C-alpha positions as protocol buffer text, in pm:
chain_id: "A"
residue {
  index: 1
  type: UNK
  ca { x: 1715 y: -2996 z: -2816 }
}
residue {
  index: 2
  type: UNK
  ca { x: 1742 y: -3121 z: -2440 }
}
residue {
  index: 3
  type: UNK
  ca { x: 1794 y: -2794 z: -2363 }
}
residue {
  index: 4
  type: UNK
  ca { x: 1511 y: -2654 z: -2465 }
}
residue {
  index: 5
  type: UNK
  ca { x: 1305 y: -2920 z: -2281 }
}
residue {
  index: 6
  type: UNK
  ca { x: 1525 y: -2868 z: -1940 }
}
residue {
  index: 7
  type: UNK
  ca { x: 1420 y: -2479 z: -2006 }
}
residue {
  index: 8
  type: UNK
  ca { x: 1054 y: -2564 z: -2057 }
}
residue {
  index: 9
  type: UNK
  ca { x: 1009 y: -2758 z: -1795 }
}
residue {
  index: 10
  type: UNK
  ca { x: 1184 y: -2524 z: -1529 }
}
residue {
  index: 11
  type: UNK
  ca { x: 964 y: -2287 z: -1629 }
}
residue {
  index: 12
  type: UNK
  ca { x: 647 y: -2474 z: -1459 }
}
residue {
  index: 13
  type: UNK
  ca { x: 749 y: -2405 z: -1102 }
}
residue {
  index: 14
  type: UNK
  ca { x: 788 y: -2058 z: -1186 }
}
residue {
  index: 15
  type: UNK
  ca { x: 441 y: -2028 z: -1365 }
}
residue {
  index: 16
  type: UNK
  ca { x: 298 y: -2196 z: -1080 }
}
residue {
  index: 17
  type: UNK
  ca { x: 425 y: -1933 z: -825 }
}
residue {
  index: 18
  type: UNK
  ca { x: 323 y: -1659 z: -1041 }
}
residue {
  index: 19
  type: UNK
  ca { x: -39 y: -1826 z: -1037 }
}
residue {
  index: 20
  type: UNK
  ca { x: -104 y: -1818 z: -676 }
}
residue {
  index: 21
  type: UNK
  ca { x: -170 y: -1447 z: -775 }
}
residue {
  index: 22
  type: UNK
  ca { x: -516 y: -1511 z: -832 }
}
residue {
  index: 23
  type: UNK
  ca { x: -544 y: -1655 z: -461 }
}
residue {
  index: 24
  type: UNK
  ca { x: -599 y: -1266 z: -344 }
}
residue {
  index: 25
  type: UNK
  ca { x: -965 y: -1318 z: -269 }
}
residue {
  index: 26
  type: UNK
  ca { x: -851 y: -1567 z: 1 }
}
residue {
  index: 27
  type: UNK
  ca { x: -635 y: -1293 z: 175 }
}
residue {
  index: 28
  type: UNK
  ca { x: -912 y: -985 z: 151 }
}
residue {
  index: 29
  type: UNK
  ca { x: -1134 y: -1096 z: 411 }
}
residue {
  index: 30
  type: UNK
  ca { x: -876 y: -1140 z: 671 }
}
residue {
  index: 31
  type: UNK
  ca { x: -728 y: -838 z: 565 }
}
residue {
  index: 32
  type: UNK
  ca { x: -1002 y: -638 z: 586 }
}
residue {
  index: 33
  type: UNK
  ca { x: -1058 y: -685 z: 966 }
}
residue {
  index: 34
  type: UNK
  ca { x: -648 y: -679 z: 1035 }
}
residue {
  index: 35
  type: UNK
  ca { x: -649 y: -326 z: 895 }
}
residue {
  index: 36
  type: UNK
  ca { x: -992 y: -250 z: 974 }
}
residue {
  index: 37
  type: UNK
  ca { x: -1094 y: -120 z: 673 }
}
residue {
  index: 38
  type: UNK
  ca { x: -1394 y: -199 z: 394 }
}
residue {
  index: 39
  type: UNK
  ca { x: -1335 y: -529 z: 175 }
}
residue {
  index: 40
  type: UNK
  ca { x: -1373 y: -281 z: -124 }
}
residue {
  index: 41
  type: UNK
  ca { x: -1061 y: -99 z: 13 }
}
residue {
  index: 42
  type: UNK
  ca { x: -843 y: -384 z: 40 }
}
residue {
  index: 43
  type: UNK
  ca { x: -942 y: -519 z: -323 }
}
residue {
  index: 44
  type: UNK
  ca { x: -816 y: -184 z: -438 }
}
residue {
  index: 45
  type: UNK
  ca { x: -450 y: -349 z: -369 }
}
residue {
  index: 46
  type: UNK
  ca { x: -576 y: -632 z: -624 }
}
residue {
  index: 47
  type: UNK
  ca { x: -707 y: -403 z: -876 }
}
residue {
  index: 48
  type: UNK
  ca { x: -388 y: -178 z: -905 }
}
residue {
  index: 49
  type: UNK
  ca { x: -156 y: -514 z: -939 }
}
residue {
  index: 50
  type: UNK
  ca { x: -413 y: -632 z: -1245 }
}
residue {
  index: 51
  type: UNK
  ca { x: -375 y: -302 z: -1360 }
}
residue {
  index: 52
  type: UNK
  ca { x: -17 y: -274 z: -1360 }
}
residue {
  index: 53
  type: UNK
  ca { x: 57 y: -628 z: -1511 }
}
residue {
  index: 54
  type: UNK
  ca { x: -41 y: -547 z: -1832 }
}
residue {
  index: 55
  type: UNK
  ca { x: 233 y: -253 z: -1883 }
}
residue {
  index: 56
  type: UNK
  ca { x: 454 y: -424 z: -1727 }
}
residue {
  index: 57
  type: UNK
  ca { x: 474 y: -699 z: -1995 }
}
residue {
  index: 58
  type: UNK
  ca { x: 608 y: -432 z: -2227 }
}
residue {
  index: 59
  type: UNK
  ca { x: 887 y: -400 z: -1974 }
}
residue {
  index: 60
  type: UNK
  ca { x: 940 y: -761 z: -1989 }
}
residue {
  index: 61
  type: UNK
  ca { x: 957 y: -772 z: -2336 }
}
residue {
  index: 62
  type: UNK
  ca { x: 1214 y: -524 z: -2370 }
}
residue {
  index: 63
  type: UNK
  ca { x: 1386 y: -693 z: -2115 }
}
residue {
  index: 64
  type: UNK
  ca { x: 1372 y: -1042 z: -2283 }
}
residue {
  index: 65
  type: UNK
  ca { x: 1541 y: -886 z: -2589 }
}
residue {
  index: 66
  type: UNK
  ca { x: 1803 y: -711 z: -2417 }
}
residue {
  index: 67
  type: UNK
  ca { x: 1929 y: -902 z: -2148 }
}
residue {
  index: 68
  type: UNK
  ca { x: 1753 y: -1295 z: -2186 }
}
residue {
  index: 69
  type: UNK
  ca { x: 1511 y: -1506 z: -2046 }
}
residue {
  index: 70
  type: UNK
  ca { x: 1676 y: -1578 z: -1688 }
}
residue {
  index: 71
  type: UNK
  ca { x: 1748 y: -1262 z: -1593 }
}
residue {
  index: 72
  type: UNK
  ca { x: 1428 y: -1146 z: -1695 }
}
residue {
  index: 73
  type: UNK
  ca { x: 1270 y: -1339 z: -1492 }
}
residue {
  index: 74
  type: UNK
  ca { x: 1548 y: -1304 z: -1165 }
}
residue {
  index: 75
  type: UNK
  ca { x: 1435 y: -951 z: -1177 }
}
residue {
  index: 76
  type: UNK
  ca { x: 1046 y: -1028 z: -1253 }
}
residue {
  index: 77
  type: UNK
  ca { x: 1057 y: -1285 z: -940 }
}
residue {
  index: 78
  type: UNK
  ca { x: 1266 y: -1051 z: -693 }
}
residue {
  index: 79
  type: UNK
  ca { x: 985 y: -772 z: -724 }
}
residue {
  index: 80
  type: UNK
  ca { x: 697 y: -1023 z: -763 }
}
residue {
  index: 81
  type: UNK
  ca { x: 823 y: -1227 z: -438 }
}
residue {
  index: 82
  type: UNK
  ca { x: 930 y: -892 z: -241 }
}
residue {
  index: 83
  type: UNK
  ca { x: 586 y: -758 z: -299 }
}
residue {
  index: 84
  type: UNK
  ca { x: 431 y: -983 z: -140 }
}
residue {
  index: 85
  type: UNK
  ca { x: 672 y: -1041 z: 121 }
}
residue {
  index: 86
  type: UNK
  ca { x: 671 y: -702 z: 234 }
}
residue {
  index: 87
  type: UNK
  ca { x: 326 y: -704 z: 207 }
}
residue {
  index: 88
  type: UNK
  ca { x: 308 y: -871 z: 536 }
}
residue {
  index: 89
  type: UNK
  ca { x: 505 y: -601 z: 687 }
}
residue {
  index: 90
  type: UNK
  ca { x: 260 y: -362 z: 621 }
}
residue {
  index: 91
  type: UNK
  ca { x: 33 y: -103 z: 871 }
}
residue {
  index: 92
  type: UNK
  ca { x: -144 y: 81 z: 636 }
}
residue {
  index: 93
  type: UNK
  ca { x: -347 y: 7 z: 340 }
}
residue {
  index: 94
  type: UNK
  ca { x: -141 y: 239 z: 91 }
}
residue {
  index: 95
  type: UNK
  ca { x: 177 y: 51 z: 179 }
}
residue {
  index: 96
  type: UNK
  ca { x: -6 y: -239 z: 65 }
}
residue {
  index: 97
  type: UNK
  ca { x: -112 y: -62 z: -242 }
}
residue {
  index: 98
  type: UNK
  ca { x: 252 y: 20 z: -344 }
}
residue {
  index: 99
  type: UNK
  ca { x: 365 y: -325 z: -201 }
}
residue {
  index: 100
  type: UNK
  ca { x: 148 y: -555 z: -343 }
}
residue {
  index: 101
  type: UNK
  ca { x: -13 y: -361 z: -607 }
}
residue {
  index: 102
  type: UNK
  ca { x: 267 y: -196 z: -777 }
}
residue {
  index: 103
  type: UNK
  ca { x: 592 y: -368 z: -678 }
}
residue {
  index: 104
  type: UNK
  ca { x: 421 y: -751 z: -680 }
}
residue {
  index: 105
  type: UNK
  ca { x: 216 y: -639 z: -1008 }
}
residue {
  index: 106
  type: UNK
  ca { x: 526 y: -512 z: -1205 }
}
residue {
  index: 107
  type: UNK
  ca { x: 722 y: -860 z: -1107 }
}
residue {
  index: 108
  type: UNK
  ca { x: 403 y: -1066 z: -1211 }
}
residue {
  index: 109
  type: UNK
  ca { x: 367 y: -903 z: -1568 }
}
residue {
  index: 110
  type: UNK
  ca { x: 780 y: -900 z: -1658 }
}
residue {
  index: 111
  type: UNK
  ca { x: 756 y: -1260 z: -1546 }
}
residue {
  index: 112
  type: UNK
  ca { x: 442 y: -1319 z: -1751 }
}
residue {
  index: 113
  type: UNK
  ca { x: 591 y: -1177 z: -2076 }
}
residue {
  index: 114
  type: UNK
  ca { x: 895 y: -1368 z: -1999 }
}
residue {
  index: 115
  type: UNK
  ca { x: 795 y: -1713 z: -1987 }
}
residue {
  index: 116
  type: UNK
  ca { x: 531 y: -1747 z: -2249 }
}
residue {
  index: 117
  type: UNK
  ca { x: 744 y: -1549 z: -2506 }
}
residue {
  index: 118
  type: UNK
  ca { x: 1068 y: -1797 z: -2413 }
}
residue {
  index: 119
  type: UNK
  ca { x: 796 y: -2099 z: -2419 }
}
residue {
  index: 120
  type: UNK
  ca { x: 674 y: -2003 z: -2754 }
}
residue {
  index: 121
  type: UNK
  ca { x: 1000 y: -1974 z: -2894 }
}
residue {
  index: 122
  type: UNK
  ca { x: 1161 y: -2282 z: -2749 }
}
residue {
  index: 123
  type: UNK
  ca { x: 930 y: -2509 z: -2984 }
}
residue {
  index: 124
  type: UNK
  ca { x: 843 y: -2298 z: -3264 }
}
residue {
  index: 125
  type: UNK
  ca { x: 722 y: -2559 z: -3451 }
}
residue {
  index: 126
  type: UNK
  ca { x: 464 y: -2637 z: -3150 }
}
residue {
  index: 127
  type: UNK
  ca { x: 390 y: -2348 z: -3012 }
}
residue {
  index: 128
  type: UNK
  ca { x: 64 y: -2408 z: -2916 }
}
residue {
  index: 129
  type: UNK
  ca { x: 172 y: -2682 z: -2695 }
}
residue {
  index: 130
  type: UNK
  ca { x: 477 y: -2524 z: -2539 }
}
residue {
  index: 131
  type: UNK
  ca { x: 257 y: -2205 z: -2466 }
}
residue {
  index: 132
  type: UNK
  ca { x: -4 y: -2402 z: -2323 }
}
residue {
  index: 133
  type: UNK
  ca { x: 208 y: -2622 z: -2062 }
}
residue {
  index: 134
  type: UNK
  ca { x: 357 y: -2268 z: -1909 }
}
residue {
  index: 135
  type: UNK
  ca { x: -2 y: -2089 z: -1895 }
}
residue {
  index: 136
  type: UNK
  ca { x: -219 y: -2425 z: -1773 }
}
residue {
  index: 137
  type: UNK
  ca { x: 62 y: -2420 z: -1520 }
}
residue {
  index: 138
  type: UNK
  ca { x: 16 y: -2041 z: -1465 }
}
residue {
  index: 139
  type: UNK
  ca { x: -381 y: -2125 z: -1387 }
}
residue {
  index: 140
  type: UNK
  ca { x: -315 y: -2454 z: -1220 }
}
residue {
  index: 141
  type: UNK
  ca { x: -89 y: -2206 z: -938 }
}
residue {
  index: 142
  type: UNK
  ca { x: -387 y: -2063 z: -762 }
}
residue {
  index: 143
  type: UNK
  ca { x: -601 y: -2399 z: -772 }
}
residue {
  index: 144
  type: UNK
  ca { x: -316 y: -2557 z: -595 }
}
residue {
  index: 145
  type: UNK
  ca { x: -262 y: -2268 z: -344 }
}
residue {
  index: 146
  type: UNK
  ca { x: -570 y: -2136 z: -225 }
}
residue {
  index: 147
  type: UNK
  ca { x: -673 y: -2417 z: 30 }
}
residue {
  index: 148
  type: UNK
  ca { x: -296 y: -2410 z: 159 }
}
residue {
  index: 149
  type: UNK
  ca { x: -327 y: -2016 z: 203 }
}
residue {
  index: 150
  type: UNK
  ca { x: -654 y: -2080 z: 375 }
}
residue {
  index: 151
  type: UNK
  ca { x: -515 y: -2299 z: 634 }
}
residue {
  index: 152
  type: UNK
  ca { x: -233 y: -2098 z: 666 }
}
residue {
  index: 153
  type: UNK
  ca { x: -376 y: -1767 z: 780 }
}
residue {
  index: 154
  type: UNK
  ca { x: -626 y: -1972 z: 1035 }
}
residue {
  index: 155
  type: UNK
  ca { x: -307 y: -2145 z: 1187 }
}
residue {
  index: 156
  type: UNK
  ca { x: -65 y: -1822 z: 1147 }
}
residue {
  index: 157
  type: UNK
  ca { x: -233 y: -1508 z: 1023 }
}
residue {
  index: 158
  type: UNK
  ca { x: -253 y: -1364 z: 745 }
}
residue {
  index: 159
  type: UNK
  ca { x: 43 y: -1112 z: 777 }
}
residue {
  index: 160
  type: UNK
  ca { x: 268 y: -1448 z: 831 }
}
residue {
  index: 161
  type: UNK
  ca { x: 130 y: -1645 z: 547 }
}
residue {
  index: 162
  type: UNK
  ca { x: 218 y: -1317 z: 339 }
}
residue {
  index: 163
  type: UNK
  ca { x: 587 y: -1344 z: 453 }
}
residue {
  index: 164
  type: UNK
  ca { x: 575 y: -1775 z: 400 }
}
residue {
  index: 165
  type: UNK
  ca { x: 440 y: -1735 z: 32 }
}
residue {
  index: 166
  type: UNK
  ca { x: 713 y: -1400 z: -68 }
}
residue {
  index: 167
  type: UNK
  ca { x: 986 y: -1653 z: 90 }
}
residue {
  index: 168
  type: UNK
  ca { x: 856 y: -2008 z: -63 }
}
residue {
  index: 169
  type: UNK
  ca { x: 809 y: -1778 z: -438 }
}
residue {
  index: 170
  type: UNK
  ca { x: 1145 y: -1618 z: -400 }
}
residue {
  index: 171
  type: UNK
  ca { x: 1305 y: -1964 z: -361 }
}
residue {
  index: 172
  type: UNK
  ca { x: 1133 y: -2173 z: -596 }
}
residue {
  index: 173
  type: UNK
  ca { x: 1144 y: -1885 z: -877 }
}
residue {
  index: 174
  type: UNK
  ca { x: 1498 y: -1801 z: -817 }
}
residue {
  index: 175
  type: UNK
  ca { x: 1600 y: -2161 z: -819 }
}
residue {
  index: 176
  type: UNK
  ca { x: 1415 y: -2253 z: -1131 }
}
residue {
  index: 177
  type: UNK
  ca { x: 1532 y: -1979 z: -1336 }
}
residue {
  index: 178
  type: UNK
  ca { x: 1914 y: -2063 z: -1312 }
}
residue {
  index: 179
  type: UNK
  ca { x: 1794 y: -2319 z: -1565 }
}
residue {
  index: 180
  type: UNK
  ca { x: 1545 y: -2114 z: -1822 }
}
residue {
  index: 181
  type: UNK
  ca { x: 1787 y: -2063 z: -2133 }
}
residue {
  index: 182
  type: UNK
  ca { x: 1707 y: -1886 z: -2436 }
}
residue {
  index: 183
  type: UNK
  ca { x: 1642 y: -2148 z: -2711 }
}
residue {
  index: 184
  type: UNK
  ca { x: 1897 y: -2295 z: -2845 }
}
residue {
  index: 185
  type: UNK
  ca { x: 1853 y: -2362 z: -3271 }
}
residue {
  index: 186
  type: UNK
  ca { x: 1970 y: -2764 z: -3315 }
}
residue {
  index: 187
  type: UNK
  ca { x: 1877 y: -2839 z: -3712 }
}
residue {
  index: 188
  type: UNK
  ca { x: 1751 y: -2501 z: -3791 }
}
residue {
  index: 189
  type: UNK
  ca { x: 1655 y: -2627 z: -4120 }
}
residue {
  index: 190
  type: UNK
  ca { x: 1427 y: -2896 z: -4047 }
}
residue {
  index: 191
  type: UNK
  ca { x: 1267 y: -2709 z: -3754 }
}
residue {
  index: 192
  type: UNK
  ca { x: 1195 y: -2411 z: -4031 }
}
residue {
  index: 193
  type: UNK
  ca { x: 1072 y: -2670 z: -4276 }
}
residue {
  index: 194
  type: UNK
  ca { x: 828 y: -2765 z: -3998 }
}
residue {
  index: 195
  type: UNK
  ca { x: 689 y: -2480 z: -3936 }
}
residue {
  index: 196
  type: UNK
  ca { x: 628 y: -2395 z: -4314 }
}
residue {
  index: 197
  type: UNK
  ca { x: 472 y: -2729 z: -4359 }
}
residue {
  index: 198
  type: UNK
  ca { x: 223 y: -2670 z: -4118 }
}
residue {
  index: 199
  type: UNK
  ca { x: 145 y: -2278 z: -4146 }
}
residue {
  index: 200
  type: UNK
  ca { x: 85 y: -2424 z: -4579 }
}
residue {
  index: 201
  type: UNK
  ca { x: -205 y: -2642 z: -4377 }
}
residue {
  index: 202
  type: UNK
  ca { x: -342 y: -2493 z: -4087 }
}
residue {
  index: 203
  type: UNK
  ca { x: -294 y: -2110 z: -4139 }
}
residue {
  index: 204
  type: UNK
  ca { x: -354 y: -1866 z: -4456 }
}
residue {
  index: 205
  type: UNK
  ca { x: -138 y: -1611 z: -4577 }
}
residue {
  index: 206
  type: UNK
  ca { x: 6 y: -1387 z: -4305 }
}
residue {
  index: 207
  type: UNK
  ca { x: 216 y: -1005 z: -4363 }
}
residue {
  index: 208
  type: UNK
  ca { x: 441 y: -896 z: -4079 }
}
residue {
  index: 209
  type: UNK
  ca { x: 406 y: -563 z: -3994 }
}
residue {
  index: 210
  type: UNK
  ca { x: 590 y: -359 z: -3751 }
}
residue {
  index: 211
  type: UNK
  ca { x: 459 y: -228 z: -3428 }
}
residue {
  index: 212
  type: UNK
  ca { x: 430 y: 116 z: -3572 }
}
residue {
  index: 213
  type: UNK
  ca { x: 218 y: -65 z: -3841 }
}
residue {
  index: 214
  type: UNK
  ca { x: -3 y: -223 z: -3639 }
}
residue {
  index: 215
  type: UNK
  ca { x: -64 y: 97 z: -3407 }
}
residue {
  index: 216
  type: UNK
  ca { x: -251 y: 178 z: -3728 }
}
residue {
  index: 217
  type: UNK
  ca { x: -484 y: -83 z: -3800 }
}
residue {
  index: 218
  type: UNK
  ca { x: -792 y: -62 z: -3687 }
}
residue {
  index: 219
  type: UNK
  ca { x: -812 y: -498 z: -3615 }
}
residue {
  index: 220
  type: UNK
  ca { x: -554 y: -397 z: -3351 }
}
residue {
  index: 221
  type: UNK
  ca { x: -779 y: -215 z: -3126 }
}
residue {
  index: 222
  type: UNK
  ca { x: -1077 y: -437 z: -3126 }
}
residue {
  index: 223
  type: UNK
  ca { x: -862 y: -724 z: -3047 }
}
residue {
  index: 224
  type: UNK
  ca { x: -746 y: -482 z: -2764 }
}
residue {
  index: 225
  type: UNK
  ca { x: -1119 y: -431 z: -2615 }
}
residue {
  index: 226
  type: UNK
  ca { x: -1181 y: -804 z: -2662 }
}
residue {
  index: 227
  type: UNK
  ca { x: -934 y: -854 z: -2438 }
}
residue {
  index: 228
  type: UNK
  ca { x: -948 y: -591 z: -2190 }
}
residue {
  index: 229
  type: UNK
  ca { x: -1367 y: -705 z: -2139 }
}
residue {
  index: 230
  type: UNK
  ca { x: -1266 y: -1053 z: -2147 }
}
residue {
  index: 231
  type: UNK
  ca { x: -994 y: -1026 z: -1893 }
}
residue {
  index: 232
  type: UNK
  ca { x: -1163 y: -759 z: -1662 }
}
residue {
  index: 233
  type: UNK
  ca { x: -1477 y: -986 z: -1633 }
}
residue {
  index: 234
  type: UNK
  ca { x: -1233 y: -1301 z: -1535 }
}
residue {
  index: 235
  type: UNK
  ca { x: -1028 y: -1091 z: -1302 }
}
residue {
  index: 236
  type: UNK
  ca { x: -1342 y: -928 z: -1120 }
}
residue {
  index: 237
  type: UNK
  ca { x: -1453 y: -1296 z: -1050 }
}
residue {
  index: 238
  type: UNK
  ca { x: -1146 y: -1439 z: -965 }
}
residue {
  index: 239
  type: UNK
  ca { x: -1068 y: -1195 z: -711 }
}
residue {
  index: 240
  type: UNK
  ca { x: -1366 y: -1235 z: -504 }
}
residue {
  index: 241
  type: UNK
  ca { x: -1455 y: -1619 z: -568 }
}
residue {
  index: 242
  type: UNK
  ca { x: -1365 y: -1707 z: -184 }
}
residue {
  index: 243
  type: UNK
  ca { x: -1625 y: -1509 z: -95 }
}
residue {
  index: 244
  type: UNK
  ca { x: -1858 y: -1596 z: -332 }
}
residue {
  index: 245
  type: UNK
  ca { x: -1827 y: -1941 z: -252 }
}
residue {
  index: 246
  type: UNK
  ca { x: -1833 y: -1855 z: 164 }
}
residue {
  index: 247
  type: UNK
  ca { x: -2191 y: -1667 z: 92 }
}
residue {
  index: 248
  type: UNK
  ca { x: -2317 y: -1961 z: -100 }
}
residue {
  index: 249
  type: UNK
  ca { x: -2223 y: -2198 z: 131 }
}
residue {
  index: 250
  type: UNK
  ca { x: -2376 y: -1991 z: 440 }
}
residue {
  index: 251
  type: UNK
  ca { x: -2674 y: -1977 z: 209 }
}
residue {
  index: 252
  type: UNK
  ca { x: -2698 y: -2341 z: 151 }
}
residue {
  index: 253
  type: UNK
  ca { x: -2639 y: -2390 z: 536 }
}
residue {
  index: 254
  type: UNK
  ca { x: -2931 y: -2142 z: 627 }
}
residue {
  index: 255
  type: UNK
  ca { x: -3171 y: -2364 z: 374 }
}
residue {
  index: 256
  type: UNK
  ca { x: -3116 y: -2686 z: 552 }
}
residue {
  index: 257
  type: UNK
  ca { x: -3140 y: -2543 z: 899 }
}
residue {
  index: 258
  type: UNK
  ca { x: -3485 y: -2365 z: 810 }
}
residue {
  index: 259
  type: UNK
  ca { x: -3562 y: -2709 z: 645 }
}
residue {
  index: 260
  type: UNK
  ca { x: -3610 y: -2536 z: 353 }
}
């Protein structure tokens, strides 16, 4: 099963490239004033890429079925790095709508699919844990990045830390998934005995239905709203929390200079 850890574990650079997505509201203020347009505008570019993730991980999907994990994500990284290297090529704020919003957004949600389905399969006796190593990684990848991309645009620009971050993701992603297999089955038995065991324990009776059945039940589509508020509410946040935290530092600033 060494493989299946060598795949797991290759799959944390990538998740951590594909996280620095979330560093957008770093970007937007420079942005702004380099194309001289409204910060509203140039979130638009964030919006669409959010937007298009989520369709895209049907894409990956089918893609993970048809032709495996690594060259799902080859071709999820190539248009999720290209996005946003072209993206510092642009002029206009469209091209950085199609750029970043649509090119980088389809690469992020084919790459998303990608690696959490492979993760989840490569244990699936601990799924939970597999899962949740790729997606902490995932989150950890804007943490990490935002202060770099900060310093970055004041020492370069932002159009040159655009270029820097499509090259560093292109390399690291690229590299990395030459060694994301699909999982390979060592003592199939014991594994499935596992998973029985525990499902007996933890979980109560489940039916698998196919995804024409599930079109039809009703539970479907309020998970699907839970989500979609849940998500939209975290994404609305996450995409301006550089500025939020600028204005509440000025704020704090302005107290203690009016003594107040």
């Amino acid at each position: 099963m060494w493989q299946n850890k060598v795949s797991l574990i290759s799959a944390i650079p990538i998740c951590l490239c594909l996280g620095t997505f979330y560093s957008w509201s770093v970007f937007s203020g420079p942005l702004s004033t380099e194309l001289d347009v409204s910060l509203a505008v140039v979130m638009v570019a964030f919006t669409i890429s959010s937007c298009i993730s989520g369709p895209a991980n049907i894409l990956g999907g089918i893609l993970y079925n048809y032709i495996g994990p690594k060259l799902s994500l080859i071709i999820g990284g190539v248009l999720f790095s290209s996005g946003i290297f072209f993206s510092g090529c642009v002029k206009t704020v469209g091209a950085m709508y199609i750029l970043y919003g649509i090119i980088m957004g389809t690469g992020l949600g084919i790459s998303y699919c990608t690696f959490s389905t492979n993760a989840a399969k490569l244990f699936p006796d601990k799924r939970g844990i597999s899962t949740g190593i790729v997606i902490g990684a995932y989150g950890l990848g804007s943490f990490l990045f935002s202060p770099i991309a900060n310093n970055l645009i004041q020492e370069f620009g932002v159009f040159s830390t655009f270029r820097m971050w499509g090259m560093c993701s292109a390399i690291i992603i690229l590299i990395s998934a030459c060694f994301v297999k699909s999982p390979v089955r060592c003592n199939e038995n014991i594994v499935t005995e596992k998973i029985h065991s525990v499902e007996k324990k933890s979980t109560p009776k489940t039916v698998d239905k196919k995804w024409k059945d599930i079109l039809k039940d009703p539970q479907y589509y309020k998970i699907v709203i839970i989500v979609i508020i849940v998500s939209t509410i975290g994404t609305m946040i996450l995409s301006h929390a550089f500025d939020i935290i600028q204005s509440m530092s000025r704020l704090k600033s302005d107290k203690v200079v009016n003594g107040k």
